[in-house]
PDB file of C-alpha atoms in Angstrom:
ATOM      1  CA  MET A   1      -6.440  -7.717   2.435  1.00  0.00           C
ATOM      2  CA  SER A   2      -3.166  -8.273   0.577  1.00  0.00           C
ATOM      3  CA  CYS A   3      -2.866  -9.574  -2.899  1.00  0.00           C
ATOM      4  CA  PHE A   4      -1.349 -12.857  -1.571  1.00  0.00           C
ATOM      5  CA  THR A   5      -4.346 -13.389   0.641  1.00  0.00           C
ATOM      6  CA  LEU A   6      -6.822 -12.738  -2.147  1.00  0.00           C
ATOM      7  CA  VAL A   7      -4.944 -15.274  -4.379  1.00  0.00           C
ATOM      8  CA  LYS A   8      -4.828 -17.790  -1.561  1.00  0.00           C
ATOM      9  CA  TYR A   9      -8.542 -17.305  -0.909  1.00  0.00           C
ATOM     10  CA  TYR A  10      -9.424 -17.664  -4.468  1.00  0.00           C
ATOM     11  CA  LYS A  11      -7.628 -20.978  -4.852  1.00  0.00           C
ATOM     12  CA  ILE A  12      -8.619 -22.545  -1.535  1.00  0.00           C
ATOM     13  CA  GLN A  13     -12.284 -21.605  -1.198  1.00  0.00           C
ATOM     14  CA  PRO A  14     -13.796 -23.566  -4.204  1.00  0.00           C
ATOM     15  CA  LEU A  15     -11.626 -26.620  -3.334  1.00  0.00           C
ATOM     16  CA  ALA A  16     -12.710 -26.479   0.441  1.00  0.00           C
ATOM     17  CA  GLN A  17     -16.359 -26.262  -0.642  1.00  0.00           C
ATOM     18  CA  LEU A  18     -16.003 -29.214  -3.021  1.00  0.00           C
ATOM     19  CA  TYR A  19     -14.291 -31.200  -0.354  1.00  0.00           C
ATOM     20  CA  GLU A  20     -17.053 -30.440   2.195  1.00  0.00           C
ATOM     21  CA  GLU A  21     -19.706 -31.466  -0.302  1.00  0.00           C
ATOM     22  CA  ASP A  22     -17.849 -34.598  -1.118  1.00  0.00           C
ATOM     23  CA  LEU A  23     -17.606 -35.486   2.544  1.00  0.00           C
ATOM     24  CA  ALA A  24     -21.268 -35.066   2.977  1.00  0.00           C
ATOM     25  CA  ILE A  25     -22.042 -37.255  -0.005  1.00  0.00           C
ATOM     26  CA  ARG A  26     -19.523 -39.941   1.451  1.00  0.00           C
ATOM     27  CA  ASP A  27     -21.361 -39.870   4.841  1.00  0.00           C
ATOM     28  CA  GLN A  28     -24.645 -40.411   3.363  1.00  0.00           C
ATOM     29  CA  MET A  29     -23.444 -43.219   1.028  1.00  0.00           C
ATOM     30  CA  ALA A  30     -21.782 -44.855   4.163  1.00  0.00           C
ATOM     31  CA  LYS A  31     -24.976 -44.800   6.008  1.00  0.00           C
ATOM     32  CA  GLU A  32     -26.992 -46.176   3.190  1.00  0.00           C
ATOM     33  CA  LEU A  33     -24.454 -48.940   2.623  1.00  0.00           C
ATOM     34  CA  ALA A  34     -24.596 -49.665   6.487  1.00  0.00           C
ATOM     35  CA  VAL A  35     -28.293 -50.145   6.238  1.00  0.00           C
ATOM     36  CA  GLU A  36     -28.105 -52.367   3.153  1.00  0.00           C
ATOM     37  CA  ASP A  37     -25.353 -54.590   4.841  1.00  0.00           C
ATOM     38  CA  ASN A  38     -27.665 -55.221   7.672  1.00  0.00           C
ATOM     39  CA  ARG A  39     -30.697 -56.011   5.342  1.00  0.00           C
ATOM     40  CA  TYR A  40     -28.643 -58.126   2.901  1.00  0.00           C
ATOM     41  CA  PRO A  41     -25.915 -60.291   4.714  1.00  0.00           C
ATOM     42  CA  ARG A  42     -24.653 -61.628   1.305  1.00  0.00           C
ATOM     43  CA  VAL A  43     -23.515 -58.340  -0.118  1.00  0.00           C
ATOM     44  CA  GLY A  44     -19.928 -59.320   0.106  1.00  0.00           C
ATOM     45  CA  ILE A  45     -20.609 -62.463  -2.044  1.00  0.00           C
ATOM     46  CA  ALA A  46     -22.611 -60.291  -4.543  1.00  0.00           C
ATOM     47  CA  ALA A  47     -19.634 -57.923  -4.788  1.00  0.00           C
ATOM     48  CA  ILE A  48     -17.335 -60.938  -5.621  1.00  0.00           C
ATOM     49  CA  LEU A  49     -19.965 -61.791  -8.508  1.00  0.00           C
ATOM     50  CA  THR A  50     -19.860 -58.335  -9.667  1.00  0.00           C
ATOM     51  CA  VAL A  51     -16.049 -58.451 -10.129  1.00  0.00           C
ATOM     52  CA  LEU A  52     -16.265 -61.718 -12.009  1.00  0.00           C
ATOM     53  CA  LEU A  53     -19.033 -60.589 -14.239  1.00  0.00           C
ATOM     54  CA  PHE A  54     -16.989 -57.566 -15.007  1.00  0.00           C
ATOM     55  CA  LEU A  55     -14.063 -59.638 -15.935  1.00  0.00           C
ATOM     56  CA  GLY A  56     -16.441 -61.658 -18.105  1.00  0.00           C
ATOM     57  CA  LEU A  57     -17.412 -58.423 -19.878  1.00  0.00           C
ATOM     58  CA  VAL A  58     -13.749 -57.617 -20.705  1.00  0.00           C
ATOM     59  CA  VAL A  59     -13.274 -61.181 -21.934  1.00  0.00           C
ATOM     60  CA  GLY A  60     -16.319 -60.910 -24.225  1.00  0.00           C
ATOM     61  CA  VAL A  61     -15.091 -57.575 -25.715  1.00  0.00           C
ATOM     62  CA  VAL A  62     -11.537 -58.703 -26.272  1.00  0.00           C
ATOM     63  CA  THR A  63     -11.987 -62.266 -27.456  1.00  0.00           C
ATOM     64  CA  LEU A  64     -15.519 -62.503 -28.719  1.00  0.00           C
ATOM     65  CA  GLY A  65     -15.687 -59.117 -30.311  1.00  0.00           C
ATOM     66  CA  TRP A  66     -18.744 -57.909 -28.419  1.00  0.00           C
ATOM     67  CA  GLY A  67     -20.283 -54.646 -29.666  1.00  0.00           C
ATOM     68  CA  PHE A  68     -22.672 -52.282 -28.074  1.00  0.00           C
ATOM     69  CA  SER A  69     -25.733 -54.553 -28.400  1.00  0.00           C
ATOM     70  CA  GLU A  70     -24.104 -57.328 -26.509  1.00  0.00           C
ATOM     71  CA  MET A  71     -22.517 -55.062 -23.810  1.00  0.00           C
ATOM     72  CA  SER A  72     -25.955 -53.352 -23.328  1.00  0.00           C
ATOM     73  CA  GLY A  73     -27.509 -56.879 -22.591  1.00  0.00           C
ATOM     74  CA  TYR A  74     -24.728 -57.851 -20.457  1.00  0.00           C
ATOM     75  CA  PHE A  75     -24.955 -54.635 -18.294  1.00  0.00           C
ATOM     76  CA  ILE A  76     -28.614 -55.503 -17.561  1.00  0.00           C
ATOM     77  CA  LEU A  77     -27.333 -58.881 -16.334  1.00  0.00           C
ATOM     78  CA  LEU A  78     -24.592 -57.291 -14.399  1.00  0.00           C
ATOM     79  CA  GLY A  79     -27.100 -54.949 -12.648  1.00  0.00           C
ATOM     80  CA  ILE A  80     -29.637 -57.556 -11.699  1.00  0.00           C
ATOM     81  CA  LEU A  81     -27.739 -60.895 -10.821  1.00  0.00           C
ATOM     82  CA  PRO A  82     -25.653 -59.387  -7.929  1.00  0.00           C
ATOM     83  CA  GLY A  83     -28.833 -57.836  -6.426  1.00  0.00           C
ATOM     84  CA  LEU A  84     -30.616 -61.185  -6.377  1.00  0.00           C
ATOM     85  CA  LEU A  85     -27.506 -62.901  -4.869  1.00  0.00           C
ATOM     86  CA  ALA A  86     -27.395 -60.217  -2.108  1.00  0.00           C
ATOM     87  CA  GLY A  87     -30.711 -61.334  -1.056  1.00  0.00           C
ATOM     88  CA  MET A  88     -32.993 -58.595  -2.562  1.00  0.00           C
ATOM     89  CA  SER A  89     -36.216 -59.401  -3.914  1.00  0.00           C
ATOM     90  CA  PHE A  90     -36.711 -59.136  -7.739  1.00  0.00           C
ATOM     91  CA  THR A  91     -38.771 -56.036  -7.195  1.00  0.00           C
ATOM     92  CA  GLU A  92     -36.189 -54.499  -4.926  1.00  0.00           C
ATOM     93  CA  THR A  93     -33.481 -55.304  -7.499  1.00  0.00           C
ATOM     94  CA  LEU A  94     -35.299 -53.745 -10.441  1.00  0.00           C
ATOM     95  CA  ASN A  95     -36.140 -50.621  -8.257  1.00  0.00           C
ATOM     96  CA  ALA A  96     -32.403 -50.272  -7.341  1.00  0.00           C
ATOM     97  CA  PHE A  97     -31.422 -50.716 -11.040  1.00  0.00           C
ATOM     98  CA  VAL A  98     -33.931 -47.976 -12.058  1.00  0.00           C
ATOM     99  CA  ASP A  99     -32.543 -45.539  -9.410  1.00  0.00           C
ATOM    100  CA  GLY A 100     -29.056 -46.214 -10.787  1.00  0.00           C
ATOM    101  CA  LEU A 101     -30.284 -45.367 -14.318  1.00  0.00           C
ATOM    102  CA  MET A 102     -31.816 -42.269 -13.071  1.00  0.00           C
ATOM    103  CA  ASP A 103     -28.408 -41.051 -11.940  1.00  0.00           C
ATOM    104  CA  MET A 104     -26.906 -41.997 -15.160  1.00  0.00           C
ATOM    105  CA  ILE A 105     -29.683 -40.301 -17.242  1.00  0.00           C
ATOM    106  CA  VAL A 106     -28.374 -36.733 -16.270  1.00  0.00           C
ATOM    107  CA  GLY A 107     -24.920 -37.470 -17.493  1.00  0.00           C
ATOM    108  CA  ALA A 108     -26.279 -38.982 -20.719  1.00  0.00           C
ATOM    109  CA  PHE A 109     -28.526 -35.965 -21.187  1.00  0.00           C
ATOM    110  CA  VAL A 110     -25.668 -33.554 -20.714  1.00  0.00           C
ATOM    111  CA  ILE A 111     -23.414 -35.571 -23.136  1.00  0.00           C
ATOM    112  CA  GLY A 112     -26.318 -35.321 -25.797  1.00  0.00           C
ATOM    113  CA  ILE A 113     -26.483 -31.496 -25.400  1.00  0.00           C
ATOM    114  CA  ALA A 114     -22.811 -31.113 -25.718  1.00  0.00           C
ATOM    115  CA  ARG A 115     -22.714 -33.420 -28.779  1.00  0.00           C
ATOM    116  CA  SER A 116     -25.615 -31.339 -30.354  1.00  0.00           C
ATOM    117  CA  ILE A 117     -23.316 -28.319 -30.510  1.00  0.00           C
ATOM    118  CA  ALA A 118     -21.044 -29.981 -33.021  1.00  0.00           C
ATOM    119  CA  VAL A 119     -23.813 -31.592 -34.880  1.00  0.00           C
ATOM    120  CA  ILE A 120     -25.588 -28.356 -35.494  1.00  0.00           C
ATOM    121  CA  LEU A 121     -22.371 -26.622 -36.543  1.00  0.00           C
ATOM    122  CA  ALA A 122     -21.588 -29.308 -38.725  1.00  0.00           C
ATOM    123  CA  ASP A 123     -24.837 -29.693 -40.606  1.00  0.00           C
ATOM    124  CA  ALA A 124     -25.158 -25.880 -40.882  1.00  0.00           C
ATOM    125  CA  MET A 125     -21.701 -25.947 -42.644  1.00  0.00           C
ATOM    126  CA  VAL A 126     -20.302 -23.485 -40.162  1.00  0.00           C
ATOM    127  CA  MET A 127     -17.241 -25.476 -39.056  1.00  0.00           C
ATOM    128  CA  ASP A 128     -15.107 -24.666 -42.146  1.00  0.00           C
ATOM    129  CA  THR A 129     -16.015 -20.999 -41.827  1.00  0.00           C
ATOM    130  CA  ILE A 130     -15.027 -20.825 -38.176  1.00  0.00           C
ATOM    131  CA  ILE A 131     -11.659 -22.532 -38.854  1.00  0.00           C
ATOM    132  CA  MET A 132     -10.902 -20.400 -42.008  1.00  0.00           C
ATOM    133  CA  TYR A 133     -11.372 -17.071 -40.165  1.00  0.00           C
ATOM    134  CA  LEU A 134      -9.247 -18.344 -37.228  1.00  0.00           C
ATOM    135  CA  ALA A 135      -6.553 -19.344 -39.666  1.00  0.00           C
ATOM    136  CA  HIS A 136      -6.407 -15.890 -41.188  1.00  0.00           C
ATOM    137  CA  VAL A 137      -5.122 -14.856 -37.713  1.00  0.00           C
ATOM    138  CA  VAL A 138      -2.211 -17.171 -37.956  1.00  0.00           C
ATOM    139  CA  VAL A 139      -1.120 -15.958 -41.314  1.00  0.00           C
ATOM    140  CA  LEU A 140      -0.769 -12.478 -39.904  1.00  0.00           C
ATOM    141  CA  LEU A 141       1.580 -13.503 -37.190  1.00  0.00           C
ATOM    142  CA  PRO A 142       5.392 -13.402 -37.251  1.00  0.00           C
ATOM    143  CA  ALA A 143       7.045 -16.716 -37.966  1.00  0.00           C
ATOM    144  CA  GLN A 144       8.622 -16.720 -34.357  1.00  0.00           C
ATOM    145  CA  ILE A 145       5.206 -16.962 -32.892  1.00  0.00           C
ATOM    146  CA  ALA A 146       3.128 -18.667 -35.576  1.00  0.00           C
ATOM    147  CA  ALA A 147       3.120 -21.810 -33.531  1.00  0.00           C
ATOM    148  CA  LEU A 148       1.554 -19.988 -30.693  1.00  0.00           C
ATOM    149  CA  GLY A 149      -1.131 -18.837 -33.082  1.00  0.00           C
ATOM    150  CA  ILE A 150      -1.899 -22.441 -34.240  1.00  0.00           C
ATOM    151  CA  PHE A 151      -2.034 -23.484 -30.414  1.00  0.00           C
ATOM    152  CA  LEU A 152      -4.504 -20.449 -29.764  1.00  0.00           C
ATOM    153  CA  VAL A 153      -6.626 -21.414 -32.818  1.00  0.00           C
ATOM    154  CA  THR A 154      -6.867 -25.090 -31.744  1.00  0.00           C
ATOM    155  CA  THR A 155      -7.614 -24.074 -28.145  1.00  0.00           C
ATOM    156  CA  LEU A 156     -10.412 -21.848 -29.317  1.00  0.00           C
ATOM    157  CA  PHE A 157     -11.739 -24.431 -31.886  1.00  0.00           C
ATOM    158  CA  ASN A 158     -11.779 -26.984 -29.166  1.00  0.00           C
ATOM    159  CA  ALA A 159     -14.753 -25.077 -27.675  1.00  0.00           C
ATOM    160  CA  VAL A 160     -17.079 -26.262 -30.406  1.00  0.00           C
ATOM    161  CA  VAL A 161     -15.434 -29.624 -31.405  1.00  0.00           C
ATOM    162  CA  ALA A 162     -14.127 -31.751 -28.472  1.00  0.00           C
ATOM    163  CA  SER A 163     -13.250 -34.691 -30.511  1.00  0.00           C
ATOM    164  CA  GLY A 164      -9.557 -34.866 -31.369  1.00  0.00           C
ATOM    165  CA  SER A 165      -9.984 -36.760 -34.532  1.00  0.00           C
ATOM    166  CA  GLY A 166     -12.852 -34.879 -35.566  1.00  0.00           C
ATOM    167  CA  LYS A 167     -11.022 -31.618 -35.092  1.00  0.00           C
ATOM    168  CA  ALA A 168      -7.970 -32.931 -36.961  1.00  0.00           C
ATOM    169  CA  VAL A 169      -9.970 -33.798 -39.939  1.00  0.00           C
ATOM    170  CA  ILE A 170     -11.365 -30.147 -40.169  1.00  0.00           C
ATOM    171  CA  ALA A 171      -8.391 -28.144 -38.903  1.00  0.00           C
ATOM    172  CA  LEU A 172      -5.135 -29.881 -40.041  1.00  0.00           C
ATOM    173  CA  PRO A 173      -5.765 -29.704 -43.742  1.00  0.00           C
ATOM    174  CA  ILE A 174      -5.810 -25.939 -43.263  1.00  0.00           C
ATOM    175  CA  MET A 175      -3.128 -25.564 -40.484  1.00  0.00           C
ATOM    176  CA  LEU A 176      -0.350 -27.633 -42.110  1.00  0.00           C
ATOM    177  CA  PRO A 177      -0.250 -25.490 -45.195  1.00  0.00           C
ATOM    178  CA  LEU A 178      -0.373 -22.366 -43.180  1.00  0.00           C
ATOM    179  CA  ALA A 179       2.541 -23.773 -41.201  1.00  0.00           C
ATOM    180  CA  ASP A 180       4.576 -24.286 -44.451  1.00  0.00           C
ATOM    181  CA  ILE A 181       4.069 -20.703 -45.337  1.00  0.00           C
ATOM    182  CA  THR A 182       5.063 -19.383 -41.965  1.00  0.00           C
ATOM    183  CA  ASN A 183       8.095 -21.634 -41.849  1.00  0.00           C
ATOM    184  CA  VAL A 184       6.877 -23.580 -38.912  1.00  0.00           C
ATOM    185  CA  THR A 185       7.893 -27.300 -38.946  1.00  0.00           C
ATOM    186  CA  ARG A 186       5.140 -29.740 -39.279  1.00  0.00           C
ATOM    187  CA  GLN A 187       6.147 -31.425 -36.174  1.00  0.00           C
ATOM    188  CA  THR A 188       5.818 -28.163 -34.190  1.00  0.00           C
ATOM    189  CA  THR A 189       2.465 -27.662 -35.782  1.00  0.00           C
ATOM    190  CA  ILE A 190       1.223 -31.223 -34.672  1.00  0.00           C
ATOM    191  CA  LEU A 191       2.592 -30.434 -31.137  1.00  0.00           C
ATOM    192  CA  ALA A 192       0.775 -27.067 -31.091  1.00  0.00           C
ATOM    193  CA  TYR A 193      -2.375 -28.949 -32.231  1.00  0.00           C
ATOM    194  CA  GLN A 194      -2.107 -31.649 -29.490  1.00  0.00           C
ATOM    195  CA  LEU A 195      -1.590 -29.095 -26.729  1.00  0.00           C
ATOM    196  CA  GLY A 196      -4.460 -26.953 -28.004  1.00  0.00           C
ATOM    197  CA  ASP A 197      -6.689 -30.080 -28.118  1.00  0.00           C
ATOM    198  CA  GLY A 198      -5.805 -31.678 -24.646  1.00  0.00           C
ATOM    199  CA  ILE A 199      -5.379 -28.815 -22.251  1.00  0.00           C
ATOM    200  CA  THR A 200      -8.970 -27.399 -22.433  1.00  0.00           C
ATOM    201  CA  ASN A 201     -10.780 -30.756 -22.686  1.00  0.00           C
ATOM    202  CA  ILE A 202     -11.958 -30.104 -19.066  1.00  0.00           C
ATOM    203  CA  LEU A 203     -12.818 -26.525 -19.741  1.00  0.00           C
ATOM    204  CA  TRP A 204     -15.174 -26.200 -22.608  1.00  0.00           C
ATOM    205  CA  PRO A 205     -18.784 -27.367 -22.121  1.00  0.00           C
ATOM    206  CA  ALA A 206     -18.603 -29.146 -25.531  1.00  0.00           C
ATOM    207  CA  SER A 207     -16.771 -31.959 -23.971  1.00  0.00           C
ATOM    208  CA  GLY A 208     -19.508 -34.510 -23.176  1.00  0.00           C
ATOM    209  CA  TYR A 209     -17.605 -36.735 -20.671  1.00  0.00           C
ATOM    210  CA  TYR A 210     -16.374 -33.700 -18.741  1.00  0.00           C
ATOM    211  CA  MET A 211     -19.886 -32.250 -18.372  1.00  0.00           C
ATOM    212  CA  ALA A 212     -21.265 -35.715 -17.503  1.00  0.00           C
ATOM    213  CA  ALA A 213     -18.519 -36.216 -14.826  1.00  0.00           C
ATOM    214  CA  LEU A 214     -19.519 -32.851 -13.203  1.00  0.00           C
ATOM    215  CA  ALA A 215     -23.282 -33.696 -13.312  1.00  0.00           C
ATOM    216  CA  LEU A 216     -22.613 -37.225 -11.670  1.00  0.00           C
ATOM    217  CA  GLY A 217     -20.297 -35.670  -9.124  1.00  0.00           C
ATOM    218  CA  ASN A 218     -22.785 -33.005  -8.241  1.00  0.00           C
ATOM    219  CA  VAL A 219     -20.065 -30.287  -8.831  1.00  0.00           C
ATOM    220  CA  SER A 220     -21.319 -27.029 -10.331  1.00  0.00           C
ATOM    221  CA  LEU A 221     -19.543 -25.684 -13.369  1.00  0.00           C
ATOM    222  CA  LYS A 222     -18.946 -22.420 -11.598  1.00  0.00           C
ATOM    223  CA  LYS A 223     -17.099 -24.167  -8.760  1.00  0.00           C
ATOM    224  CA  TRP A 224     -15.073 -26.230 -10.947  1.00  0.00           C
ATOM    225  CA  LEU A 225     -13.964 -23.328 -13.119  1.00  0.00           C
ATOM    226  CA  ARG A 226     -12.917 -21.240 -10.180  1.00  0.00           C
ATOM    227  CA  TRP A 227     -10.744 -24.195  -8.864  1.00  0.00           C
ATOM    228  CA  PHE A 228      -9.385 -25.227 -12.381  1.00  0.00           C
ATOM    229  CA  PHE A 229      -8.754 -21.672 -13.732  1.00  0.00           C
ATOM    230  CA  PRO A 230      -5.355 -21.035 -11.945  1.00  0.00           C
ATOM    231  CA  LEU A 231      -4.147 -24.496 -12.974  1.00  0.00           C
ATOM    232  CA  LEU A 232      -5.212 -23.837 -16.613  1.00  0.00           C
ATOM    233  CA  ILE A 233      -3.119 -20.597 -16.681  1.00  0.00           C
ATOM    234  CA  ILE A 234       0.073 -22.528 -15.571  1.00  0.00           C
ATOM    235  CA  TRP A 235      -0.575 -25.188 -18.262  1.00  0.00           C
ATOM    236  CA  LEU A 236      -1.037 -22.495 -20.969  1.00  0.00           C
ATOM    237  CA  ILE A 237       2.164 -20.689 -20.016  1.00  0.00           C
ATOM    238  CA  VAL A 238       4.076 -24.053 -20.009  1.00  0.00           C
ATOM    239  CA  ALA A 239       2.645 -24.974 -23.407  1.00  0.00           C
ATOM    240  CA  CYS A 240       3.597 -21.615 -24.830  1.00  0.00           C
ATOM    241  CA  ILE A 241       7.211 -21.992 -23.611  1.00  0.00           C
ATOM    242  CA  ILE A 242       7.335 -25.482 -25.029  1.00  0.00           C
ATOM    243  CA  LEU A 243       6.253 -24.150 -28.440  1.00  0.00           C
ATOM    244  CA  ILE A 244       8.574 -21.267 -28.445  1.00  0.00           C
ATOM    245  CA  VAL A 245      11.519 -23.654 -27.811  1.00  0.00           C
ATOM    246  CA  ALA A 246      10.389 -26.048 -30.325  1.00  0.00           C
ATOM    247  CA  ASN A 247       9.999 -23.423 -32.921  1.00  0.00           C
ATOM    248  CA  TYR A 248      13.377 -21.926 -32.044  1.00  0.00           C
ATOM    249  CA  ILE A 249      15.249 -25.181 -32.429  1.00  0.00           C
ATOM    250  CA  GLY A 250      13.314 -26.104 -35.590  1.00  0.00           C
ATOM    251  CA  TYR A 251      11.563 -29.250 -33.931  1.00  0.00           C
ATOM    252  CA  GLY A 252      11.679 -31.944 -36.696  1.00  0.00           C
ATOM    253  CA  PRO A 253      11.409 -32.945 -39.499  1.00  0.00           C
ATOM    254  CA  PHE A 254      12.077 -36.597 -38.633  1.00  0.00           C
TER     255      PHE A 254
END
């Protein structure tokens, strides 16, 4: 088997498997919806009510300043009223509501586990130690590629702190002085930080929404990584090229 064939197989197989699984899920959902449409002929009216209630949620948040308490109560209303209007009994509506919650519990549990990583590291006062040792690597690099070191450090640090603002509070007070020492402009440093923060948000398990999306979509982490890894390599190469150019032209200050 040639190298080209291996690369092609490596890229297509995980995507084909995910596509087939998605088709099976869609077929199952279509069958369930067909049964519900026959049992509850007012489903279309209930769908219109759902849209109107969702718009009401937006209005409440934007104009009335609703917080999580108000939105939580409103979501219960949003889950029950359309079911009753569709012709379901109160018991059937509550059972359907609970079934929906069971699907979301998996995602919520995964988010909690991912968040716990950052909490443990912060409470154990390990965060600053990690970033300090990673920063030592940047100091040893030549000025021409110091921006790449900042990018690499941010990318690795993203594995334990997925929050962009949280990572900035911890890392930038250390990275910016290092950039001044290595003659890297602060604009280039911020650019390296942004690229390191964003590219791997759908790679590291510490990202709660990413893990929750995989759980809700019934996509295994192994299959996702096999499909995503070639694209990740391309993005990393492009990011390195951008940073080399930015450092070469002295991007900033402005």
